[in-house]
Each structure stands twice: as structure tokens, then as C-alpha cells.
PDB file of C-alpha atoms in Angstrom:
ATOM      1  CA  UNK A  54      22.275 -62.488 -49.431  1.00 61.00           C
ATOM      2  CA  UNK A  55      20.937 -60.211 -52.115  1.00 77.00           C
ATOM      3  CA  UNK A  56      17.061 -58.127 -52.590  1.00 93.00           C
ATOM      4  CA  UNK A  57      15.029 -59.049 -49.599  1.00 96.00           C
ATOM      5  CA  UNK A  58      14.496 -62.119 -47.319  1.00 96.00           C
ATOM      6  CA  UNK A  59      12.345 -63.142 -44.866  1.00 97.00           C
ATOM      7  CA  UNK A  60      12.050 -65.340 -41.931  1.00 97.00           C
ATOM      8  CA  UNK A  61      10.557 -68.010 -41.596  1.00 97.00           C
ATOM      9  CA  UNK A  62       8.861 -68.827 -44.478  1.00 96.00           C
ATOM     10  CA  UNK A  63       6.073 -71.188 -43.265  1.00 97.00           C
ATOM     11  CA  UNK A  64       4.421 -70.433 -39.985  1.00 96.00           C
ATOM     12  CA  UNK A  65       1.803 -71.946 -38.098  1.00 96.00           C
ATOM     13  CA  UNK A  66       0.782 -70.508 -34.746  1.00 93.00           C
ATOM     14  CA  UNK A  67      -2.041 -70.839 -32.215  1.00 90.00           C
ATOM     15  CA  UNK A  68      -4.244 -67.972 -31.224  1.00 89.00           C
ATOM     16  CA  UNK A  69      -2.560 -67.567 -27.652  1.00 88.00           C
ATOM     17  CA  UNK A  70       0.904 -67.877 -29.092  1.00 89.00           C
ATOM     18  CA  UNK A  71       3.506 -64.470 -29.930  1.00 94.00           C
ATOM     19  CA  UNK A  72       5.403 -65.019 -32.482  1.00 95.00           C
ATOM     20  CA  UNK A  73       7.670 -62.456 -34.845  1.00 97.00           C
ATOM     21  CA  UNK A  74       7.770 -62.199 -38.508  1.00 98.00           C
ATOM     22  CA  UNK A  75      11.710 -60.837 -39.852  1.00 98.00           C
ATOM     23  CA  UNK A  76      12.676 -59.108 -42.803  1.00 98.00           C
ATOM     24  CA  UNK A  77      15.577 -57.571 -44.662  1.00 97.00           C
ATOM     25  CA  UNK A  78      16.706 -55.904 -47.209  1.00 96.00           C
ATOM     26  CA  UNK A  79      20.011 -55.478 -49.483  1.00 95.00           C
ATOM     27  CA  UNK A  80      19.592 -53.067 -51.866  1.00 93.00           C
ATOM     28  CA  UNK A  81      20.682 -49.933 -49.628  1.00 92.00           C
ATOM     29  CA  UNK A  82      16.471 -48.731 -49.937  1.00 92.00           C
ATOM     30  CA  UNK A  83      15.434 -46.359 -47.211  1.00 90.00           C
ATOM     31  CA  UNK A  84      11.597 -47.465 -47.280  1.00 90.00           C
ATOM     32  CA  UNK A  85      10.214 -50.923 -46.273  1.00 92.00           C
ATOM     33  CA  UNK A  86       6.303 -52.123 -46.324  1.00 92.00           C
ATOM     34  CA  UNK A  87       4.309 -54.777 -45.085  1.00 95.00           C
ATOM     35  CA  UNK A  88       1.584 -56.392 -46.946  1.00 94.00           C
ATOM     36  CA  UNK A  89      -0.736 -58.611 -46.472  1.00 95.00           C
ATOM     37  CA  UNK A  90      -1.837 -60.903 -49.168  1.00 95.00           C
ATOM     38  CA  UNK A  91      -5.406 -63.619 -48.529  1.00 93.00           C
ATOM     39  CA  UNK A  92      -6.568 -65.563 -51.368  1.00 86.00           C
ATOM     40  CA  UNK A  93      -8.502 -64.533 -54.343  1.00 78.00           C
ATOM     41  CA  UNK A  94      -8.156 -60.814 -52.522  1.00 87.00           C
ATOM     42  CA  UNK A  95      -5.806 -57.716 -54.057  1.00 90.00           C
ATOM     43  CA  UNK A  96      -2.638 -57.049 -51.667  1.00 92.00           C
ATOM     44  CA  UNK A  97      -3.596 -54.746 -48.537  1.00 91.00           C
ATOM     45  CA  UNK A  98      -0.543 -52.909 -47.192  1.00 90.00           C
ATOM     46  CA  UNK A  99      -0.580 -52.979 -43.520  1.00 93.00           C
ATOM     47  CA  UNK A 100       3.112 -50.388 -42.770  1.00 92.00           C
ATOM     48  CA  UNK A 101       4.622 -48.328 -44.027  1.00 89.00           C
ATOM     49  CA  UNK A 102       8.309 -47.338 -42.659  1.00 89.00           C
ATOM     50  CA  UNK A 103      10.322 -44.478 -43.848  1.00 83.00           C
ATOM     51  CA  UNK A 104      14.061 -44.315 -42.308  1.00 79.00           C
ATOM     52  CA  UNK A 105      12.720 -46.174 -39.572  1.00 76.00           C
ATOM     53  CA  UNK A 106       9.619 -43.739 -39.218  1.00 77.00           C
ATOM     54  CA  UNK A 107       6.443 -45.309 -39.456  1.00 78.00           C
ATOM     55  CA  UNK A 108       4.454 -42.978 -42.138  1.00 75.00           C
ATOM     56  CA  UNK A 109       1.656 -45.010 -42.799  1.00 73.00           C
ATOM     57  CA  UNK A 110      -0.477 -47.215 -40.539  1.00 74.00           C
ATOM     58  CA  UNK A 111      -3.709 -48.751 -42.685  1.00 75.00           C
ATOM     59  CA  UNK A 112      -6.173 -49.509 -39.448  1.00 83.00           C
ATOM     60  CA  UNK A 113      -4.698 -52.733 -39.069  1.00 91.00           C
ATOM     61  CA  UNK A 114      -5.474 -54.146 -35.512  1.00 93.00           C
ATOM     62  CA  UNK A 115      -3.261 -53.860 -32.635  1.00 92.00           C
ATOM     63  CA  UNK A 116      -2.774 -57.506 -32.342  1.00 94.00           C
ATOM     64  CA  UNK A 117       0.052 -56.886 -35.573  1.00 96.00           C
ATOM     65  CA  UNK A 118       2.646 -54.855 -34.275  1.00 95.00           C
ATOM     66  CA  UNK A 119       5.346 -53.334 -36.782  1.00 94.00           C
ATOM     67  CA  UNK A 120       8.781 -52.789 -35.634  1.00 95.00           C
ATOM     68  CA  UNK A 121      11.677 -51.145 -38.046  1.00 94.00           C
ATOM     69  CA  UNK A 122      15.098 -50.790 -35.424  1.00 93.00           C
ATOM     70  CA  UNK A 123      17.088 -49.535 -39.149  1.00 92.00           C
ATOM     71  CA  UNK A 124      16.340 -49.152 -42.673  1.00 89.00           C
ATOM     72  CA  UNK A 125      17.476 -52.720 -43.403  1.00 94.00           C
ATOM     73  CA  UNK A 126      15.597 -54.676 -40.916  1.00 96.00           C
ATOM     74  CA  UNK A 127      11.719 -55.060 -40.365  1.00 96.00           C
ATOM     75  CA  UNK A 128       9.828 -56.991 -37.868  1.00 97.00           C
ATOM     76  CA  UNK A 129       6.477 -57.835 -37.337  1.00 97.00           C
ATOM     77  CA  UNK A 130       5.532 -58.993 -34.229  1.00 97.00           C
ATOM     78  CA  UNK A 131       1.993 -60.936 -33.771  1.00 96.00           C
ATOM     79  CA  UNK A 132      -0.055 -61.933 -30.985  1.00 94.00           C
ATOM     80  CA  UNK A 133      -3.139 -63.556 -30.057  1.00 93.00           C
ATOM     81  CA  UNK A 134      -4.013 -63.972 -33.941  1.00 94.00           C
ATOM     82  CA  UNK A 135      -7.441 -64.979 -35.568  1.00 94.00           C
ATOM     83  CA  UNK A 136      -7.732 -67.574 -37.980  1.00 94.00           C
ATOM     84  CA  UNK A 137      -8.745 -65.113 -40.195  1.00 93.00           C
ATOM     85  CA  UNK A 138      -5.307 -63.817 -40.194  1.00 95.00           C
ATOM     86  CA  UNK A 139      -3.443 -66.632 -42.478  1.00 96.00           C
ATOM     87  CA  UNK A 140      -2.461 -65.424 -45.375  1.00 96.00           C
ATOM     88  CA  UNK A 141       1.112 -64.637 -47.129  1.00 96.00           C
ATOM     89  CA  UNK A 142       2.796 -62.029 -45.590  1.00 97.00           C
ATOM     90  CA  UNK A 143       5.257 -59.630 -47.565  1.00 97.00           C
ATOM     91  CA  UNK A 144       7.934 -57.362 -46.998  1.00 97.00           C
ATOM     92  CA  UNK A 145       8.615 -55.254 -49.697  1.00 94.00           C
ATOM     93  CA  UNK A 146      11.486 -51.856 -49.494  1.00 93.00           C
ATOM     94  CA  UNK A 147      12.030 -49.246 -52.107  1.00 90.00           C
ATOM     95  CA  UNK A 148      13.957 -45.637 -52.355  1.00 86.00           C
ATOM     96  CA  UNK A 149      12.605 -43.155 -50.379  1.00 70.00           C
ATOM     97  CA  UNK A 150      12.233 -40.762 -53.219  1.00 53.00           C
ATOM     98  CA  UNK A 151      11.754 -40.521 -56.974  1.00 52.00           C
ATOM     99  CA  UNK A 152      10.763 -43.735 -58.214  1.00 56.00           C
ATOM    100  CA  UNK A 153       8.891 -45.995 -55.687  1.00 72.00           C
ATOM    101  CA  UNK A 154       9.548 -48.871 -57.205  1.00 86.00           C
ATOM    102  CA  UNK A 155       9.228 -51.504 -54.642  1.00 90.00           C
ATOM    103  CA  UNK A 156      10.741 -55.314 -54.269  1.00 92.00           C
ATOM    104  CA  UNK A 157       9.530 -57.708 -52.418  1.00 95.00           C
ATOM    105  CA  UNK A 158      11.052 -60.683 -49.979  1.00 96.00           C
ATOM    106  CA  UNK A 159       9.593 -64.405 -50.473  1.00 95.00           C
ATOM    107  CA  UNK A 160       6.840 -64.125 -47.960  1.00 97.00           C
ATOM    108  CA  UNK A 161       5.937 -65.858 -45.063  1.00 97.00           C
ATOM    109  CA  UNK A 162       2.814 -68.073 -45.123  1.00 96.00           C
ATOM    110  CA  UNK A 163       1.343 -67.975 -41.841  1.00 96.00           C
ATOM    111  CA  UNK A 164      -1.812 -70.339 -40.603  1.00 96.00           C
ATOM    112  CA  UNK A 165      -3.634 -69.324 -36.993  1.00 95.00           C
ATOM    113  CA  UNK A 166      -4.968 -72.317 -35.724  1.00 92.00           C
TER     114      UNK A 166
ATOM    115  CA  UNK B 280     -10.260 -43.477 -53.629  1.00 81.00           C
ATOM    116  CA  UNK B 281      -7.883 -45.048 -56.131  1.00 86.00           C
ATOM    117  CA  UNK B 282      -9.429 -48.004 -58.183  1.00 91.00           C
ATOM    118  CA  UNK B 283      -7.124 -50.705 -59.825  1.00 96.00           C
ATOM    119  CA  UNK B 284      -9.237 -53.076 -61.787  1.00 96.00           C
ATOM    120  CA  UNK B 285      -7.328 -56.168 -64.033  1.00 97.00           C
ATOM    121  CA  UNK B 286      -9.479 -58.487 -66.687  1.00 97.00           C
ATOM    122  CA  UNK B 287      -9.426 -61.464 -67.586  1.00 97.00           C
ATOM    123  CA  UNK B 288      -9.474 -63.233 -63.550  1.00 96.00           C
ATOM    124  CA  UNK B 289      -7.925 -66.023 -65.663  1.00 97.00           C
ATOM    125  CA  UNK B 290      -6.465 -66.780 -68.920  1.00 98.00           C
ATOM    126  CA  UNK B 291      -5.844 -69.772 -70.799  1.00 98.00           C
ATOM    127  CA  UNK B 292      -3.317 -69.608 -73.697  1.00 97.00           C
ATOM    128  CA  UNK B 293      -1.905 -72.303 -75.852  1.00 97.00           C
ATOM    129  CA  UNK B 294       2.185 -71.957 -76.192  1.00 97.00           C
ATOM    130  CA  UNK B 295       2.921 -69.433 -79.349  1.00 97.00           C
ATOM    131  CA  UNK B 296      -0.682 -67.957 -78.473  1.00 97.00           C
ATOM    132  CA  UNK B 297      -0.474 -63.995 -77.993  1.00 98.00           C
ATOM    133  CA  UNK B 298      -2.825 -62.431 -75.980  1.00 98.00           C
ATOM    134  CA  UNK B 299      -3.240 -58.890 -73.329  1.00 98.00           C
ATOM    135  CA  UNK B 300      -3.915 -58.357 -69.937  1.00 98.00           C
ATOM    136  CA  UNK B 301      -6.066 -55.110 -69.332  1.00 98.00           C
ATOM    137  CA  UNK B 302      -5.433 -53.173 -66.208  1.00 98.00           C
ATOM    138  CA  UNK B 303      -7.988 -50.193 -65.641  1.00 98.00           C
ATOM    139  CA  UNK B 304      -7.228 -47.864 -62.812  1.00 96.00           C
ATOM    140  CA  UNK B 305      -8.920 -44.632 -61.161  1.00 93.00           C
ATOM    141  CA  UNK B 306      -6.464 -42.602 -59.367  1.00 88.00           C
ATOM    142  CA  UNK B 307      -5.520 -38.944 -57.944  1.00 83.00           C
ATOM    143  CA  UNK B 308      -3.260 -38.163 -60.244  1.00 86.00           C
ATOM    144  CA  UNK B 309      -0.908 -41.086 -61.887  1.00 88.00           C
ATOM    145  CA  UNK B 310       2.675 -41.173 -60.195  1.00 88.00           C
ATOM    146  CA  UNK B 311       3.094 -44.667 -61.345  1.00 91.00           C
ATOM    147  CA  UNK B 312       1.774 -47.974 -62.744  1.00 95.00           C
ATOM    148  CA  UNK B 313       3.914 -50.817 -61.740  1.00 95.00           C
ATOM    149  CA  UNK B 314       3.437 -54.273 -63.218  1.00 97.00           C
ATOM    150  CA  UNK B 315       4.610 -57.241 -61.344  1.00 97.00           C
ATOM    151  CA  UNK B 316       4.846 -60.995 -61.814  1.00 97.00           C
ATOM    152  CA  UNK B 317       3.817 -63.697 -59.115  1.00 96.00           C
ATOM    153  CA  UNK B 318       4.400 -67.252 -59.304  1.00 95.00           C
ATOM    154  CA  UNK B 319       2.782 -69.208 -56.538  1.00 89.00           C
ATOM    155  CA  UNK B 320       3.597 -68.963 -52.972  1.00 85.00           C
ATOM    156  CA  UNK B 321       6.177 -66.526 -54.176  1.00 89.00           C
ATOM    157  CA  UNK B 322       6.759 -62.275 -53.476  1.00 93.00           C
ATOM    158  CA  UNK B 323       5.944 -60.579 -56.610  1.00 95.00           C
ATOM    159  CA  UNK B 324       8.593 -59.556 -59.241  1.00 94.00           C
ATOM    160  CA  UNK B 325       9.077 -56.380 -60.501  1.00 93.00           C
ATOM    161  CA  UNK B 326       8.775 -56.146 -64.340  1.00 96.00           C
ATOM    162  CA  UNK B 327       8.137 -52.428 -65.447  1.00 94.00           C
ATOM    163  CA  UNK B 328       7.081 -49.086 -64.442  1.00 94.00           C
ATOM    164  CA  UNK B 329       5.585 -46.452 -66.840  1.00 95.00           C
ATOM    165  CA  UNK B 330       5.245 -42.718 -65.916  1.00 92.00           C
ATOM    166  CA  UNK B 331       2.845 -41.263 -68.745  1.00 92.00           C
ATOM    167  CA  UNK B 332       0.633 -42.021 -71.867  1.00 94.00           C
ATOM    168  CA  UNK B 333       2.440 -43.067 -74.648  1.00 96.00           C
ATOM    169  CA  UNK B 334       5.083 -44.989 -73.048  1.00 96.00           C
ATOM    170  CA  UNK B 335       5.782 -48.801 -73.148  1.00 97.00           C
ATOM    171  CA  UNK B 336       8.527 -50.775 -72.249  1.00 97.00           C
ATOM    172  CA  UNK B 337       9.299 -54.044 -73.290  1.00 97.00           C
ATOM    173  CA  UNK B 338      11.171 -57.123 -71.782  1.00 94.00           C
ATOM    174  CA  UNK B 339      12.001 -60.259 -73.598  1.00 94.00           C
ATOM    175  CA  UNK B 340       8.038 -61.183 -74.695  1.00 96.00           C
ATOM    176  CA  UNK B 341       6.663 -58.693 -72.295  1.00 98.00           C
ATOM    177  CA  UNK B 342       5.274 -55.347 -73.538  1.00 98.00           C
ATOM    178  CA  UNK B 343       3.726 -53.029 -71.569  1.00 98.00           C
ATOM    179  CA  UNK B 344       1.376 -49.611 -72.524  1.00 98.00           C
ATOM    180  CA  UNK B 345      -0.183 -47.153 -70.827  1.00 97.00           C
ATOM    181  CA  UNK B 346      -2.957 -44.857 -71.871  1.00 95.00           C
ATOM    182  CA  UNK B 347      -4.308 -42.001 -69.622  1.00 92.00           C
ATOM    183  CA  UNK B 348      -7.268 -44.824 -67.916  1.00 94.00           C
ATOM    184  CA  UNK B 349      -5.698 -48.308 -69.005  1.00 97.00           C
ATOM    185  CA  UNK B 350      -2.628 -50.505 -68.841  1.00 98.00           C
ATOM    186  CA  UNK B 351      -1.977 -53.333 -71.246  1.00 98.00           C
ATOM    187  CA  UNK B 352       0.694 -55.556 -70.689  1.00 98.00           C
ATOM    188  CA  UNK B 353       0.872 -57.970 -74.081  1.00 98.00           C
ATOM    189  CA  UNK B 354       2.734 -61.146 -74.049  1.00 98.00           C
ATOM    190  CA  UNK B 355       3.717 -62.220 -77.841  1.00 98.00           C
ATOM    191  CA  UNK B 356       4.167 -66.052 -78.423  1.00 97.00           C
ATOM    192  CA  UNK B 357       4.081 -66.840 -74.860  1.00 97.00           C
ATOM    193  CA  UNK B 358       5.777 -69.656 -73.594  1.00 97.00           C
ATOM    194  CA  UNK B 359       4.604 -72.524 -70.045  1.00 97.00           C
ATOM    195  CA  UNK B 360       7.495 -70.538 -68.042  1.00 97.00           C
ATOM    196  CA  UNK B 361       5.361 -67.390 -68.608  1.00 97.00           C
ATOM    197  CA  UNK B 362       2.785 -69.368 -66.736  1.00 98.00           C
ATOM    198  CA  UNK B 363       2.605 -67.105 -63.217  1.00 97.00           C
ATOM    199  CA  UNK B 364      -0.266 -64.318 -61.935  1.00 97.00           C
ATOM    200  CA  UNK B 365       0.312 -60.870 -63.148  1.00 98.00           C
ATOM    201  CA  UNK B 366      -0.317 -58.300 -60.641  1.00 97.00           C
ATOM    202  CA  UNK B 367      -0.647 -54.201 -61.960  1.00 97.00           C
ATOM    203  CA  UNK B 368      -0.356 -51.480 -59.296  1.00 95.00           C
ATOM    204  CA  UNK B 369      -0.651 -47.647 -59.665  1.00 93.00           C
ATOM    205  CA  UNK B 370       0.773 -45.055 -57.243  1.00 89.00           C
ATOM    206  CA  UNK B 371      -0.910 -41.719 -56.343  1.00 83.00           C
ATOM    207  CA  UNK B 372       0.649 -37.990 -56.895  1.00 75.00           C
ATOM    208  CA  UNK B 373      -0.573 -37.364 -53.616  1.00 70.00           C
ATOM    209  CA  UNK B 374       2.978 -37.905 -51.984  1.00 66.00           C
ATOM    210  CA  UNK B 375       1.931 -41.489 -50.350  1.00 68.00           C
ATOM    211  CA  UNK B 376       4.503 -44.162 -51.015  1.00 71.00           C
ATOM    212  CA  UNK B 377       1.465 -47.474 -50.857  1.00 78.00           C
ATOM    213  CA  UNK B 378       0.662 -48.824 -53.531  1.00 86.00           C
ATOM    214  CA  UNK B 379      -3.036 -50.093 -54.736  1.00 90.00           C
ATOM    215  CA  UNK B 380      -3.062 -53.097 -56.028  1.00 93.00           C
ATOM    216  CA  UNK B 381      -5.451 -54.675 -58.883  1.00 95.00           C
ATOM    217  CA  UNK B 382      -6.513 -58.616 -58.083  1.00 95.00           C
ATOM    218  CA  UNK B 383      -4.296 -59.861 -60.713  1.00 96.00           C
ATOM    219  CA  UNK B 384      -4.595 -62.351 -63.792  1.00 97.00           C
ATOM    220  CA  UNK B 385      -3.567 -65.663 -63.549  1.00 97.00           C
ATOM    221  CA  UNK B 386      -2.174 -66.993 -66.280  1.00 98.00           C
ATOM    222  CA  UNK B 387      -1.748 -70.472 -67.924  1.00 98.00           C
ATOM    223  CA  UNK B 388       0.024 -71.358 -70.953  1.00 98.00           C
ATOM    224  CA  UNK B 389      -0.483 -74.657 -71.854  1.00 97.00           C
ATOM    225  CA  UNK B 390       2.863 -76.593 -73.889  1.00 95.00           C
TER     226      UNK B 390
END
């Protein structure tokens, strides 16, 4: 596997349901993001993780819970979602200095019915 | 608050058609603009970052500028695989590592 990949691409959950959103990276980076990305609408970052520190936390609701165990491996764990929440969801990771430079995994394309 | 702004929403080119994308941005001091690529239900693809007015960088029919308020990226004699939604991002000297994103342009080149 090479850059970053996520699991599973295509999800559709109800609003009861908990379900976990996985990513990775390969590139040896020491920073990893989430992002959230609804039509027609710029991409909002939700996390930001710095060797496994959460640094930045954009007033996204409790009901999206990040979890980063190492710098290769991000989770984010959802329950009792709103419809409102389907969107594309990325994982991106970059150095953790100089040049932030950031690559991003496939996405996962969630619906909340 | 940083401000990324792109224009056109959309553009329409005919194959061997050049054309620019504008990116405006407002922001704390300029760390980086980063210019991506996105083709549908796809993560975006890195194509360049530039540091300071006056620089460009080029990559195959991909040039991009930066002036001290503005990013162009220009795309000479475009081709339908240059068909995707371009997506320019600054970063803050303010020692935060998010990125702001503009909406992006979508493009369409047409064989």
C-alpha cells in the first residue's frame, strides 16, 4: 500500500447506528487531518493530530469522535449521526514541520439515513 | 480570519483552449498556497506549493503564480483528462498546520 487509504469507502448508516471511519498513511508523515467535504461547500477540517496529539479541534460535535493510537493510523468513530452529516470524508497526513504539504486518502462517502 | 476565494465556479474550455483559474486569498501572513486537483468522488491531489511573490512552478500544462493577494494557476492547450475541480488552499504564519480552503473550479474540457 502506498500514500494514504481509507476504509470503507462507501458508507451508509442509520442515525442510531456506531460505526468507525479508518485511515492510514505510508509516507512516514507525523501529522494526519480529518476533513469534511458537503457539496457545493469549501473543505472544513474537523482534527487535527500531531504525533498522536490532538492540536486542533474545529467545534465539531461530540457525536464525531477522533481517535489517532500512532502516527500512521486514524480513526473516526461516529454515532447517532444526522442526515446532515453525509458528505465525503477525508484523511489527509503531512510532515510535522517545514512544509505542510498535505496528501490525502480516497475518502469515504458516508449517507445518514 | 483567512479568506480563500477561487473564480470562475465553472469553466468550459474547448481541447487546445488556454485559459486561468484565479485564486484570491486574505490571510495572516502567507506560509503557503497549495493547489490541488480533484476528480470526482476522489481525495484531492497535490500539484504545487509556492512560498512567495514571484514564484511559479510548472507541471506538464500546469503553471502556477503567485502575487502578494492572488494565485493563478494557467493551463496551456488543455486537454479532456485535465477535466477535474481545482481546489487552491493557503496556510497561515500563525504556526497552525489547517488549511483554508477556496470552493474550487470545476473544470470541463470538451474533446
Amino acid at each position: 500500500e502506498t500514500g494514504v487509504t481509507q476504509t470503507p469507502r462507501h458508507l451508509v448508516m442509520g442515525m442510531t447506528n456506531k460505526k468507525s471511519l479508518k485511515c492510514e498513511q505510508h509516507l512516514g508523515h507525523n501529522a494526519m487531518y480529518w476533513y469534511k467535504q458537503s457539496a457545493k461547500k469549501p473543505l472544513e477540517l474537523m482534527f487535527v493530530y500531531s504525533l498522536e496529539e490532538r492540536v486542533e479541534n474545529n467545534s465539531v460535535p461530540s457525536r464525531f469522535s477522533p481517535e489517532c493510537p500512532n502516527s500512521s493510523h486514524l480513526f473516526l468513530h461516529l454515532h447517532t449521526l444526522q442526515p446532515e452529516d453525509s458528505a465525503l470524508y477525508l484523511c489527509a497526513s503531512s510532515q510535522n514541520s517545514g512544509s505542510y504539504e498535505q496528501y490525502f486518502g480516497p475518502g469515504t462517502r458516508l449517507t445518514v439515513t | 480570519e483567512d479568506q480563500v476565494t477561487q473564480s470562475p465556479e465553472a469553466l468550459r474550455l474547448q481541447e487546445g483552449e488556454s485559459s486561468s483559474l484565479n485564486c484570491s486569498y486574505t490571510v495572516s501572513g502567507l506560509r503557503g498556497l497549495f493547489w490541488y486537483r480533484q476528480d470526482p468522488g476522489k481525495g484531492p491531489e497535490f500539484l504545487f506549493t509556492l512560498y512567495s511573490a514571484g514564484e511559479e512552478k510548472e507541471k506538464e500544462r500546469l503553471k502556477a503564480t503567485l502575487t502578494k493577494k492572488e494565485s493563478f494557476l494557467h493551463i496551456t492547450a488543455p486537454k479532456p483528462e485535465d477535466s477535474a475541480t481545482y481546489l487552491c488552499a493557503v496556510q497561515a504564519g500563525t504556526g497552525r498546520r489547517a488549511l483554508t480552503f477556496g470552493s474550487g473550479t470545476r473544470l470541463q474540457v470538451q474533446p
